[in-house]
Coordinates of C-alpha atoms in Angstrom, one line a residue:
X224 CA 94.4 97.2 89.6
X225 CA 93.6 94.6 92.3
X226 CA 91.6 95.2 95.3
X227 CA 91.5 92.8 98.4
X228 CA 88.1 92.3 100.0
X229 CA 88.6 90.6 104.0
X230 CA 86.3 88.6 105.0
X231 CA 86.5 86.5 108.0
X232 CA 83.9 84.7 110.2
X233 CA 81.3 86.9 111.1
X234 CA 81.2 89.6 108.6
X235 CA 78.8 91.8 107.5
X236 CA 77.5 91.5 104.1
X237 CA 76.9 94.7 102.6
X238 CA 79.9 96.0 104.4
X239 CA 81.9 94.2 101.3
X240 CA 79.6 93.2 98.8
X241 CA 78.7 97.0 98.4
X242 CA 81.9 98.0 97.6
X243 CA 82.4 94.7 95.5
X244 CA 79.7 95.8 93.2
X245 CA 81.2 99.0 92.6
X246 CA 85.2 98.3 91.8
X247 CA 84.4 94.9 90.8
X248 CA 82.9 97.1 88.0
X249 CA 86.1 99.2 86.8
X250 CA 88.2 98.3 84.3
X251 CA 91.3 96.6 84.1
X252 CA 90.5 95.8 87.8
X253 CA 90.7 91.9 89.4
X254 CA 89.1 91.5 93.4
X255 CA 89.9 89.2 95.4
X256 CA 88.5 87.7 98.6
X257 CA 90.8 86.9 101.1
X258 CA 90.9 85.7 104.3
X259 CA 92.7 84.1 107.0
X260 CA 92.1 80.6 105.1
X261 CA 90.5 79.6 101.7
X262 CA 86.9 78.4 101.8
X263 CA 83.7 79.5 102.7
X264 CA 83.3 82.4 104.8
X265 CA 79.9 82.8 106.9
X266 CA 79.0 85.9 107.4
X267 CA 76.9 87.6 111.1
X268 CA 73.8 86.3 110.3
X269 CA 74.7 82.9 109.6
X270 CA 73.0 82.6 106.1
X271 CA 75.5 83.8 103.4
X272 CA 78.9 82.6 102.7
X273 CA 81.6 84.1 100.5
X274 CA 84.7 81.7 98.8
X275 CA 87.7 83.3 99.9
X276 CA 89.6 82.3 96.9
X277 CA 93.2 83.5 98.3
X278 CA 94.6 83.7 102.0
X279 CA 96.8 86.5 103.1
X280 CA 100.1 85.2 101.9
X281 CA 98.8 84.9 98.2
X282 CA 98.2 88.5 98.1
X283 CA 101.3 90.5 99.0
X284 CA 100.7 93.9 96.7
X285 CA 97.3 94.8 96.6
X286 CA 96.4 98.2 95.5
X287 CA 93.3 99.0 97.5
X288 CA 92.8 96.8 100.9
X289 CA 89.1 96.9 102.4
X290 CA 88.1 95.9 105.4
X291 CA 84.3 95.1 106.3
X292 CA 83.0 95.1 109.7
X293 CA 80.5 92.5 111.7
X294 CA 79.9 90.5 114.7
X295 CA 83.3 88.6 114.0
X296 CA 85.5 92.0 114.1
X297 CA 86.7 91.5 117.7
X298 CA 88.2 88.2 116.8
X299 CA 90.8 89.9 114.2
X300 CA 92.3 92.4 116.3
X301 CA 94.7 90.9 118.4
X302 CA 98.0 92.7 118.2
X303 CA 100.0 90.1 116.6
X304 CA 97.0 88.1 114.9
X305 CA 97.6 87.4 111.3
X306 CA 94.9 90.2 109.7
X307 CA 97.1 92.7 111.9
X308 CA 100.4 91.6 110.6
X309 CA 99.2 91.2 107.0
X310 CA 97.5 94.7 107.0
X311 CA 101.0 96.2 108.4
X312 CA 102.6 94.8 105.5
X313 CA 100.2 95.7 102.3
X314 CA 100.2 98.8 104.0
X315 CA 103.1 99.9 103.3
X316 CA 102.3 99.9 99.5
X317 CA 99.1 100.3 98.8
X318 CA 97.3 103.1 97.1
X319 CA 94.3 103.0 99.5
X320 CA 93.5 100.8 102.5
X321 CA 89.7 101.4 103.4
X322 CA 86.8 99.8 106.1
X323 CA 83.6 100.2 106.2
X324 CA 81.6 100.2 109.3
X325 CA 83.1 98.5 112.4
X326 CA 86.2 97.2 109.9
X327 CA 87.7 100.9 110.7
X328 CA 88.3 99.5 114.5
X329 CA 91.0 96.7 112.6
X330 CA 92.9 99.7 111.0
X331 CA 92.6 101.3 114.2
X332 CA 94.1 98.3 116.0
X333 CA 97.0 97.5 113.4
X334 CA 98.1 101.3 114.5
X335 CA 97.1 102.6 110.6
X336 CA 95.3 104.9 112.0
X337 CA 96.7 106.7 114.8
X338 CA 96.9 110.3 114.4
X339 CA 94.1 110.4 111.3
X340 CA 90.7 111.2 111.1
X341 CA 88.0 108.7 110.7
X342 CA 84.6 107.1 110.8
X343 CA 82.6 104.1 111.6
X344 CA 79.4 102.8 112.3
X345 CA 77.4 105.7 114.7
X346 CA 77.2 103.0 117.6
X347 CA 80.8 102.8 117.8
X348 CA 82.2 106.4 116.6
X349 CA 83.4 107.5 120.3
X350 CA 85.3 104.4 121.0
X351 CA 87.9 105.2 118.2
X352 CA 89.3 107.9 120.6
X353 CA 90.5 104.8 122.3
X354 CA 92.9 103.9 119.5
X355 CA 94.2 107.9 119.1
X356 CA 92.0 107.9 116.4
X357 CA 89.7 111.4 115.7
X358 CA 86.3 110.4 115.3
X359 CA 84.9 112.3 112.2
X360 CA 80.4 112.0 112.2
X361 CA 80.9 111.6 108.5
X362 CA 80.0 109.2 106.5
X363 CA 82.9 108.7 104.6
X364 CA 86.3 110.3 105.3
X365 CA 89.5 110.4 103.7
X366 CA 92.6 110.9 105.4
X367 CA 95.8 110.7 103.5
X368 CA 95.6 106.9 101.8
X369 CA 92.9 105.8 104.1
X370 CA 89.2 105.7 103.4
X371 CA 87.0 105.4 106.2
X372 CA 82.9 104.3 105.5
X373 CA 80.4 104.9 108.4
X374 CA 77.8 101.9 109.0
X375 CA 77.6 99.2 106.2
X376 CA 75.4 100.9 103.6
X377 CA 77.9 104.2 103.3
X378 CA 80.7 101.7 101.9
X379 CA 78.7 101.8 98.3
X380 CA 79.4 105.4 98.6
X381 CA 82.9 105.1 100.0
X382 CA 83.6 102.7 96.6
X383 CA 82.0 105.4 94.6
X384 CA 84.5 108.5 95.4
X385 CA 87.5 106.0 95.3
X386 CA 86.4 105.1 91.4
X387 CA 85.8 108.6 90.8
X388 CA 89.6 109.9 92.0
X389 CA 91.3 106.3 90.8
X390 CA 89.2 106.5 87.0
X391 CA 87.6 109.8 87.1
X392 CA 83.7 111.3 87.5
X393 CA 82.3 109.8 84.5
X394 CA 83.8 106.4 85.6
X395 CA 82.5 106.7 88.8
X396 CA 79.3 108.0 87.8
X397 CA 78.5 104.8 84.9
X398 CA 78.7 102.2 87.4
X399 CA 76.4 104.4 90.0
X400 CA 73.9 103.8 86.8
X401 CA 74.8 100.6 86.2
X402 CA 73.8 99.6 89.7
X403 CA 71.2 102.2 89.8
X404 CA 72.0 103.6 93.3
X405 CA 69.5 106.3 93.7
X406 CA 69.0 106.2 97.2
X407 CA 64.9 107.0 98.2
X408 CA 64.6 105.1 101.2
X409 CA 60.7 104.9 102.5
X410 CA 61.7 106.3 106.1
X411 CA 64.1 108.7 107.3
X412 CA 65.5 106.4 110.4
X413 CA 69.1 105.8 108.2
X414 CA 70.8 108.2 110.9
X415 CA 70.6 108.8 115.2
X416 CA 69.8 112.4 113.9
X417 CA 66.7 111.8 112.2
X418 CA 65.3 108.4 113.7
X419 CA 62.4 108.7 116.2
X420 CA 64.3 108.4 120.2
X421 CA 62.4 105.3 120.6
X422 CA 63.9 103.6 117.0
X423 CA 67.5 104.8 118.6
X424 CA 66.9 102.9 121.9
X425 CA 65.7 99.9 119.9
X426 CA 68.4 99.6 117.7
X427 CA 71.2 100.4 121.0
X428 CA 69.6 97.2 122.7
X429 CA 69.8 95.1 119.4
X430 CA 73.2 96.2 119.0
X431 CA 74.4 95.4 122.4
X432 CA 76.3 92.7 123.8

């Protein structure tokens, strides 16, 4: 099984490597980083870069396609930019294609999810109306062969159903031991539904333009 991981300038980190370090963990399974060139990526925060190993045209049949989000996202979703024509393509043949986060509004733009119920990061959820997309407050949703992840941390979970329906539960639920995901975070601000107002209204300034 192969799965290609997108990165381009401006992505976030988790929004990948989260998902990386659950299928990267399957059997019989080979990931790849692609992008738009080979080289270093850099991601939103200007302090990590991954080696995209591969560019789009070195990876034609890829089962399972993600799709991070980040700072950089706008920049990929011109209608005839090559991300777009590439995830047309794969598309056509590939057991899953999947975001996380703010990677859901490339699918929307490359028309893969028109019609289909989805998710993204809480900031952005109405928006995908825009794209005749359904927003779904979910945090992760599966619609036919697409897989939709809500804000960068829900793509670990995301990874974790996909192993568990591609290699079964127990599959699924070695490499959640391996990793040792056990979620206890020390606050309850992870969602607008439980954060204090005021931690909303700080994080809606950080995260605007």
């Amino acid at each position: 099984m192969q799965v290609a991981i997108v990165v381009y300038p401006g992505f976030t980190a988790l929004d990948v490597l989260g998902p990386y370090e659950v299928l990267g963990r399957l059997p019989d399974t080979e990931v790849v980083f692609v992008a738009e060139r080979p080289g270093l990526v850099v991601n939103d925060l200007g302090s990590l870069s991954v080696d995209a190993v591969a560019t789009y045209a070195d990876v034609s049949e890829p089962d399972i396609v993600l799709v991070g989000g980040g700072a950089g996202q706008q920049d990929q979703m011109a209608a005839d930019g090559p991300l777009i024509e590439w995830l047309r393509a794969v598309d056509r043949t590939t057991t899953w294609t999947t975001s996380v986060c703010t990677g859901a509004f490339v699918l929307a733009a490359a028309g893969l999810l028109t019609g289909r119920r989805a998710t993204t990061h809480w900031a952005g959820l109405d928006m995908l109306t825009g794209f005749g997309v359904t927003p779904v407050k979910d945090r992760v949703v599966i619609d036919g062969h697409y897989a939709t992840a809500a804000g960068v941390s829900a793509g670990i979970d995301m990874a974790l159903i996909l192993a568990g329906r591609i290699m079964g539960d127990e599959a699924a639920q070695t490499v959640q031991l391996i990793i040792e995901y056990a979620p206890e975070p020390p606050y309850q601000a992870g969602s607008v539904d439980t954060a204090p107002p005021s931690v909303v209204e700080r994080a809606g300034r950080m995260l605007s333009p």
